[in-house]
Backbone as a chain_set.jsonl record, in Angstrom:
{"seq": "RVNRDGTFDVDYDDGEQETRKEESMVRLVGGAGGGGGRLEEGAKVEGNYRGRGRWYPGKISRVNRDGTFDVDYDDGEQETRKEESMVRLVGGAGGGGGRLEEGAKVEGNYRGRGRWYPGKISRVNRDGT", "coords": {"N": [[2.055, 2.135, 22.61], [4.923, 0.758, 23.564], [5.985, -2.95, 22.97], [8.515, -5.197, 25.093], [9.454, -7.355, 23.496], [9.931, -6.381, 21.172], [8.285, -6.659, 18.68], [5.161, -6.542, 16.355], [1.667, -5.823, 16.835], [-0.934, -5.8, 15.155], [-3.953, -4.592, 13.728], [-6.402, -5.334, 11.812], [-8.075, -3.829, 9.012], [-10.737, -5.091, 8.578], [-11.354, -5.949, 11.551], [-10.279, -7.818, 12.517], [-7.262, -9.562, 14.389], [-3.934, -9.118, 15.175], [-1.167, -10.977, 16.819], [2.186, -9.972, 18.31], [3.933, -10.102, 15.572], [6.207, -10.44, 13.795], [9.236, -8.332, 11.983], [9.224, -8.551, 9.231], [6.49, -9.545, 8.318], [5.044, -7.498, 8.284], [4.401, -4.641, 6.647], [4.978, -1.658, 5.467], [2.239, 0.522, 4.262], [2.067, 2.557, 1.32], [1.958, 2.933, -1.81], [2.676, 4.16, -4.547], [2.715, 7.354, -3.613], [3.21, 7.202, -1.063], [6.234, 7.51, 1.019], [8.455, 8.746, -0.629], [9.664, 7.266, -2.505], [9.383, 6.302, -6.291], [7.576, 5.603, -8.374], [9.377, 4.424, -11.134], [11.053, 3.489, -14.68], [12.961, 0.852, -13.803], [12.294, 0.349, -11.509], [11.722, -1.338, -7.984], [9.177, -3.669, -7.502], [5.854, -4.452, -6.476], [3.304, -6.263, -8.195], [-0.151, -6.535, -7.879], [-0.984, -9.424, -9.35], [-3.095, -9.908, -12.309], [-4.739, -8.655, -11.323], [-5.913, -10.109, -8.79], [-5.735, -9.803, -6.766], [-3.023, -10.797, -5.528], [0.207, -10.379, -4.523], [3.132, -10.023, -6.565], [6.482, -10.067, -6.401], [8.63, -7.705, -8.446], [9.764, -5.511, -11.064], [9.303, -2.517, -12.66], [9.523, -2.18, -16.229], [8.709, -0.503, -18.217], [7.136, 2.678, -18.504], [4.218, 3.697, -19.308], [2.485, 6.187, -21.505], [0.044, 6.53, -20.998], [0.072, 6.726, -18.789], [0.228, 4.353, -17.293], [1.867, 1.0, -16.163], [3.859, -1.254, -17.339], [5.674, -4.602, -15.71], [7.391, -6.483, -15.447], [8.028, -9.728, -14.129], [9.754, -11.397, -11.084], [9.583, -13.875, -11.341], [9.712, -14.708, -13.994], [7.216, -14.25, -15.052], [5.512, -11.854, -17.145], [3.459, -8.283, -17.238], [1.386, -6.419, -18.851], [0.555, -2.647, -18.923], [-0.524, -1.892, -16.77], [-2.754, -0.687, -13.999], [-1.736, 1.95, -11.718], [-3.059, 1.602, -9.366], [-2.155, -1.119, -8.885], [0.404, -1.371, -8.577], [2.525, -1.321, -6.96], [5.16, 0.303, -4.52], [8.612, -1.574, -3.078], [9.887, -2.24, -0.27], [9.054, -1.999, 2.687], [9.267, -1.662, 5.875], [12.121, -0.418, 5.564], [12.632, 0.952, 3.13], [12.096, 4.005, 1.326], [11.236, 5.921, 3.28], [9.902, 5.688, 5.035], [8.337, 4.771, 8.503], [7.898, 1.578, 11.206], [5.453, 2.111, 13.107], [3.589, 2.681, 16.196], [0.197, 3.257, 15.209], [0.895, 3.548, 12.651], [-0.265, 3.186, 9.0], [-0.393, -0.569, 7.21], [0.326, -3.583, 6.042], [-0.43, -6.678, 6.743], [1.03, -9.848, 6.591], [-1.097, -12.228, 6.795], [-1.085, -14.439, 8.955], [1.159, -15.541, 8.51], [0.264, -16.6, 6.113], [1.016, -15.339, 2.971], [-0.938, -13.915, 2.149], [-1.597, -11.189, 1.81], [-3.186, -7.944, 4.098], [-5.257, -4.841, 4.717], [-4.498, -2.365, 7.47], [-3.287, -1.463, 10.735], [-0.894, -0.206, 12.84], [-1.172, -1.59, 16.166], [0.84, -1.668, 18.034], [4.065, -1.429, 18.992], [6.975, -4.212, 19.463], [9.553, -4.688, 21.866], [11.632, -5.678, 20.704], [11.604, -6.032, 18.174], [9.722, -6.764, 16.667]], "CA": [[2.847, 1.601, 23.248], [5.981, -0.661, 22.62], [5.951, -3.792, 23.932], [9.495, -5.313, 25.653], [10.0, -8.219, 22.699], [9.856, -5.708, 19.808], [7.118, -7.291, 17.767], [3.91, -5.305, 16.566], [0.573, -6.102, 16.651], [-1.618, -5.629, 13.895], [-5.309, -4.425, 13.837], [-6.684, -5.71, 10.012], [-9.22, -2.906, 8.113], [-12.054, -5.868, 9.142], [-11.4, -6.32, 12.496], [-9.091, -9.079, 12.556], [-6.116, -8.394, 15.231], [-2.846, -10.642, 15.138], [-0.567, -9.939, 17.707], [3.558, -10.594, 18.346], [4.074, -9.807, 14.356], [7.935, -9.8, 13.785], [8.431, -7.261, 10.976], [9.202, -9.178, 8.391], [5.112, -9.918, 8.096], [4.468, -6.154, 8.31], [4.732, -3.572, 5.597], [3.999, -0.186, 5.346], [1.643, 0.842, 3.163], [1.969, 4.125, 0.714], [2.51, 2.444, -2.895], [3.69, 5.767, -5.331], [2.49, 8.014, -2.771], [3.843, 6.881, 0.376], [7.329, 7.583, 1.248], [9.734, 9.087, -1.698], [10.237, 6.291, -3.925], [8.681, 7.099, -7.422], [7.206, 4.422, -9.467], [10.106, 4.319, -12.599], [11.121, 1.777, -14.963], [13.369, -0.093, -12.942], [11.456, 0.505, -9.631], [11.187, -2.86, -7.651], [7.872, -3.151, -7.236], [5.3, -6.282, -6.651], [2.168, -6.048, -8.838], [-1.21, -7.804, -8.382], [-1.438, -10.127, -10.304], [-4.251, -10.221, -13.259], [-6.052, -8.275, -10.241], [-6.702, -10.856, -8.223], [-5.426, -9.624, -4.755], [-2.251, -11.969, -4.865], [0.926, -9.452, -5.3], [4.434, -10.511, -6.444], [7.795, -9.405, -6.926], [9.61, -7.59, -10.023], [10.206, -4.537, -11.4], [8.827, -1.544, -13.652], [9.95, -2.393, -17.363], [8.012, 0.694, -19.218], [6.529, 3.904, -18.03], [3.448, 4.605, -20.217], [2.23, 7.468, -21.779], [-1.515, 6.999, -20.695], [0.36, 6.684, -17.102], [-0.11, 2.606, -16.7], [2.859, 0.011, -15.72], [4.744, -2.959, -17.817], [6.102, -5.198, -14.886], [8.537, -7.366, -15.24], [8.254, -10.397, -12.582], [10.629, -12.171, -11.105], [9.462, -15.605, -12.126], [9.684, -14.425, -15.84], [5.592, -13.333, -16.03], [5.307, -10.446, -17.608], [2.178, -7.749, -17.378], [1.942, -4.73, -19.543], [-0.574, -1.675, -19.201], [-1.358, -2.22, -15.5], [-3.186, 0.745, -13.253], [-1.229, 2.509, -10.431], [-3.567, 1.068, -7.935], [-2.376, -2.059, -9.232], [1.701, -1.561, -8.898], [3.423, -0.529, -5.767], [6.647, 0.006, -4.269], [8.779, -2.787, -2.524], [10.596, -1.794, 0.7], [8.54, -2.351, 3.637], [9.946, -0.904, 6.824], [13.266, -0.744, 5.158], [12.54, 1.752, 1.863], [11.095, 5.485, 1.018], [11.638, 7.019, 4.503], [8.866, 5.101, 6.564], [8.682, 3.928, 10.152], [6.599, 1.493, 11.53], [5.596, 2.439, 14.489], [1.94, 2.641, 16.489], [-0.59, 3.863, 14.412], [1.485, 3.223, 10.867], [-0.751, 2.241, 8.303], [0.267, -1.311, 7.077], [-0.438, -4.662, 5.621], [0.142, -7.688, 7.488], [0.867, -10.997, 6.377], [-1.948, -12.81, 8.394], [-1.043, -15.89, 9.649], [1.686, -15.806, 7.373], [-0.013, -17.41, 4.411], [1.506, -14.974, 1.522], [-1.914, -12.89, 1.603], [-1.832, -9.56, 2.848], [-4.105, -7.458, 4.5], [-4.821, -3.87, 5.763], [-4.266, -2.347, 9.292], [-2.557, -0.533, 11.184], [0.237, -1.085, 13.652], [-1.391, -0.625, 17.457], [1.669, -2.021, 19.597], [5.602, -1.991, 18.265], [7.146, -4.583, 20.655], [10.693, -3.732, 21.674], [11.986, -7.055, 20.333], [11.843, -5.487, 16.33], [8.486, -7.058, 15.945]], "C": [[3.877, 0.966, 22.508], [6.165, -1.676, 23.93], [7.594, -4.379, 24.316], [10.159, -6.035, 24.584], [10.166, -7.528, 21.294], [9.19, -5.872, 18.792], [6.271, -6.641, 17.511], [2.778, -6.204, 16.596], [-0.505, -5.74, 15.977], [-3.025, -5.6, 14.238], [-5.969, -4.524, 12.088], [-7.795, -4.214, 10.088], [-10.742, -3.475, 8.597], [-12.062, -6.362, 10.033], [-10.74, -7.378, 13.046], [-8.133, -8.153, 13.688], [-5.47, -9.82, 15.203], [-1.795, -9.522, 16.056], [1.339, -10.607, 17.497], [4.16, -10.496, 16.709], [5.575, -10.154, 14.613], [7.835, -9.46, 11.716], [8.447, -7.52, 9.782], [7.829, -9.573, 7.756], [4.416, -8.808, 8.428], [5.173, -4.987, 7.355], [4.092, -2.819, 5.491], [3.563, 0.267, 3.988], [1.684, 2.443, 2.53], [1.934, 3.993, -1.298], [3.237, 3.729, -4.011], [3.509, 6.7, -4.89], [2.99, 7.952, -1.837], [5.45, 7.03, 0.25], [8.648, 8.064, 0.444], [9.729, 8.757, -2.165], [9.083, 6.848, -4.958], [8.475, 5.656, -8.317], [7.934, 4.928, -11.04], [10.222, 3.324, -13.03], [12.495, 1.867, -14.215], [13.406, -0.172, -11.44], [11.56, -1.149, -9.4], [9.873, -2.279, -7.215], [7.054, -4.492, -6.614], [3.865, -5.167, -6.939], [1.324, -7.094, -8.596], [-1.282, -7.967, -9.296], [-2.743, -10.123, -10.766], [-5.082, -9.947, -12.031], [-6.382, -8.965, -9.565], [-6.379, -11.1, -6.906], [-3.675, -10.37, -4.532], [-0.65, -11.102, -5.257], [2.328, -10.466, -5.271], [5.285, -9.564, -6.779], [7.991, -9.569, -8.278], [9.916, -6.639, -9.958], [9.367, -3.876, -12.882], [9.505, -1.884, -14.782], [9.648, -0.568, -17.888], [7.108, 1.286, -18.108], [5.799, 4.081, -19.275], [3.096, 5.666, -20.698], [0.975, 7.699, -21.171], [-1.426, 6.514, -18.921], [0.233, 4.911, -16.784], [1.588, 2.519, -16.806], [3.34, -1.365, -16.88], [5.547, -3.449, -16.608], [6.644, -6.398, -15.449], [8.607, -8.393, -13.828], [8.759, -11.307, -12.42], [10.712, -13.288, -11.518], [9.457, -15.592, -13.447], [8.44, -14.491, -15.763], [6.098, -12.174, -16.398], [4.107, -9.933, -17.77], [2.397, -6.178, -17.748], [0.247, -3.967, -18.901], [-1.225, -1.939, -17.309], [-1.463, -0.428, -14.915], [-1.829, 0.579, -12.121], [-1.469, 1.679, -9.226], [-3.269, -0.856, -7.746], [-0.625, -2.59, -8.84], [1.854, -0.544, -7.357], [4.696, -0.869, -4.997], [7.274, -0.626, -3.2], [9.46, -1.783, -1.504], [10.273, -2.06, 2.259], [9.36, -1.435, 4.741], [11.413, -0.181, 6.263], [12.964, 0.753, 4.067], [11.596, 3.057, 1.983], [11.37, 6.143, 2.249], [10.645, 6.147, 5.518], [8.69, 4.456, 7.665], [7.355, 3.245, 10.244], [6.46, 1.662, 13.2], [4.295, 2.62, 14.795], [1.513, 3.6, 15.369], [-0.022, 3.685, 12.546], [0.301, 2.663, 10.368], [-0.236, 1.282, 7.7], [-0.565, -2.461, 6.967], [0.68, -5.444, 6.522], [0.029, -9.087, 6.311], [-0.113, -12.2, 7.44], [-1.87, -14.279, 7.888], [-0.327, -16.748, 8.849], [1.892, -17.018, 6.593], [0.391, -16.82, 3.122], [-0.227, -13.931, 1.349], [-1.479, -12.015, 2.299], [-2.967, -8.828, 2.908], [-4.402, -5.89, 5.174], [-5.308, -3.56, 6.98], [-3.942, -1.383, 9.502], [-2.137, -0.862, 12.273], [-0.761, -0.545, 14.99], [-0.634, -1.016, 18.374], [3.164, -1.747, 18.712], [6.029, -2.346, 19.767], [8.759, -4.222, 20.802], [12.34, -4.648, 21.101], [12.385, -6.538, 18.352], [10.332, -5.859, 15.733], [7.297, -6.3, 16.156]], "O": [[3.888, 0.672, 21.312], [6.358, -1.5, 25.133], [8.268, -3.763, 23.49], [11.333, -5.712, 24.401], [10.541, -8.209, 20.339], [9.489, -5.167, 17.829], [6.166, -5.755, 18.359], [2.989, -7.395, 16.364], [-1.178, -5.07, 16.76], [-3.434, -6.477, 14.998], [-5.839, -3.562, 11.331], [-8.175, -3.71, 11.144], [-11.687, -2.751, 8.909], [-12.684, -7.423, 9.992], [-10.839, -7.641, 14.245], [-8.086, -6.943, 13.913], [-5.917, -10.967, 15.203], [-1.613, -8.306, 16.113], [1.652, -11.496, 16.706], [5.254, -11.06, 16.74], [6.009, -10.09, 15.763], [7.142, -9.851, 10.777], [7.74, -6.829, 9.049], [7.927, -9.967, 6.594], [3.264, -8.927, 8.846], [6.338, -4.6, 7.441], [2.866, -2.874, 5.404], [4.214, 0.372, 2.949], [1.356, 3.405, 3.225], [1.888, 5.027, -1.964], [4.447, 3.956, -3.993], [4.083, 7.556, -5.562], [3.448, 9.061, -1.562], [5.908, 6.575, -0.799], [9.771, 7.779, 0.86], [9.787, 9.473, -3.165], [8.148, 7.586, -4.648], [9.342, 4.902, -8.758], [7.338, 5.582, -11.895], [9.854, 2.28, -12.492], [13.05, 2.957, -14.072], [14.186, -0.571, -10.575], [11.505, -2.009, -10.278], [9.511, -1.176, -6.807], [7.701, -5.494, -6.31], [3.479, -4.106, -6.448], [1.597, -8.265, -8.859], [-1.553, -7.174, -10.198], [-3.642, -10.292, -9.942], [-5.96, -10.724, -11.656], [-7.571, -8.732, -9.35], [-6.572, -12.056, -6.155], [-3.202, -10.422, -3.396], [-0.337, -11.237, -6.44], [2.613, -11.323, -4.433], [5.028, -8.483, -7.311], [7.828, -10.51, -9.054], [10.465, -6.339, -8.898], [8.96, -4.519, -13.849], [10.66, -1.989, -14.368], [10.479, 0.338, -17.82], [6.543, 0.72, -17.173], [6.386, 4.513, -20.267], [3.648, 6.515, -19.998], [0.676, 8.834, -20.801], [-2.296, 6.146, -18.131], [0.145, 4.605, -15.595], [2.376, 3.359, -17.241], [2.743, -2.44, -16.822], [6.344, -2.558, -16.312], [5.888, -7.251, -15.915], [9.074, -8.038, -12.746], [8.605, -12.249, -13.197], [11.722, -13.775, -12.025], [9.15, -16.628, -14.036], [8.147, -15.029, -16.83], [7.084, -11.62, -15.911], [3.324, -10.675, -18.363], [3.074, -5.244, -17.318], [-0.79, -4.545, -18.576], [-2.397, -2.13, -16.986], [-0.778, 0.564, -15.16], [-1.183, -0.418, -11.797], [-0.684, 1.212, -8.401], [-3.801, -1.639, -6.959], [-0.306, -3.778, -8.792], [1.397, 0.531, -6.967], [5.18, -1.992, -4.854], [6.687, -0.415, -2.139], [9.595, -0.605, -1.833], [11.205, -2.32, 3.021], [10.066, -0.512, 4.333], [11.635, 0.869, 6.867], [13.264, 1.77, 4.692], [10.548, 3.093, 2.628], [11.892, 7.238, 2.039], [10.829, 6.09, 6.734], [9.028, 3.273, 7.61], [6.256, 3.62, 9.837], [7.203, 1.385, 14.141], [3.572, 2.754, 13.807], [2.191, 4.445, 14.784], [-0.708, 3.742, 11.525], [-0.267, 1.779, 11.01], [0.807, 1.738, 7.233], [-1.69, -2.594, 7.449], [1.836, -5.208, 6.874], [-0.83, -9.246, 5.444], [0.198, -12.77, 8.486], [-2.319, -14.946, 6.957], [-0.567, -17.898, 8.481], [2.759, -17.869, 6.393], [0.232, -17.517, 2.12], [-0.439, -13.319, 0.302], [-0.984, -12.163, 3.417], [-3.786, -8.903, 1.992], [-3.766, -5.672, 6.205], [-6.225, -4.14, 7.56], [-4.112, -0.389, 8.795], [-2.739, -1.733, 12.9], [-1.135, 0.628, 15.016], [-1.019, -0.901, 19.538], [3.046, -2.006, 17.515], [5.847, -1.698, 20.797], [9.259, -3.513, 19.928], [13.535, -4.355, 21.118], [13.354, -6.817, 17.645], [9.85, -5.426, 14.686], [6.272, -6.573, 15.532]]}, "num_chains": 1, "name": "protein.A"}
């Protein structure tokens, strides 16, 4: 169902819910496997910095023979030999061919505080949020 104002309602995997989230606060889930993009040198990504659950923007500086990735973060930090599960392509709704639509698996920026949690879109509002 589509809401008139275009916003998104998100049901989080842990049972929490948020309503009327703007598109900038919701992103498709998929990482390397979703949406047609590839984890390759130069790709814009987010890395789970030090594996602590916080994702920061950067780019892949090297794809290693063992299948891990070196990431240069936008803030100047670097990490080497990151497992694929710790790196995801950037693009949200605009990247990789996926669409933000009812039932889509997403991550939501919970309460806009910079922490992203898995969930699914339960409703798309007409204003695009």
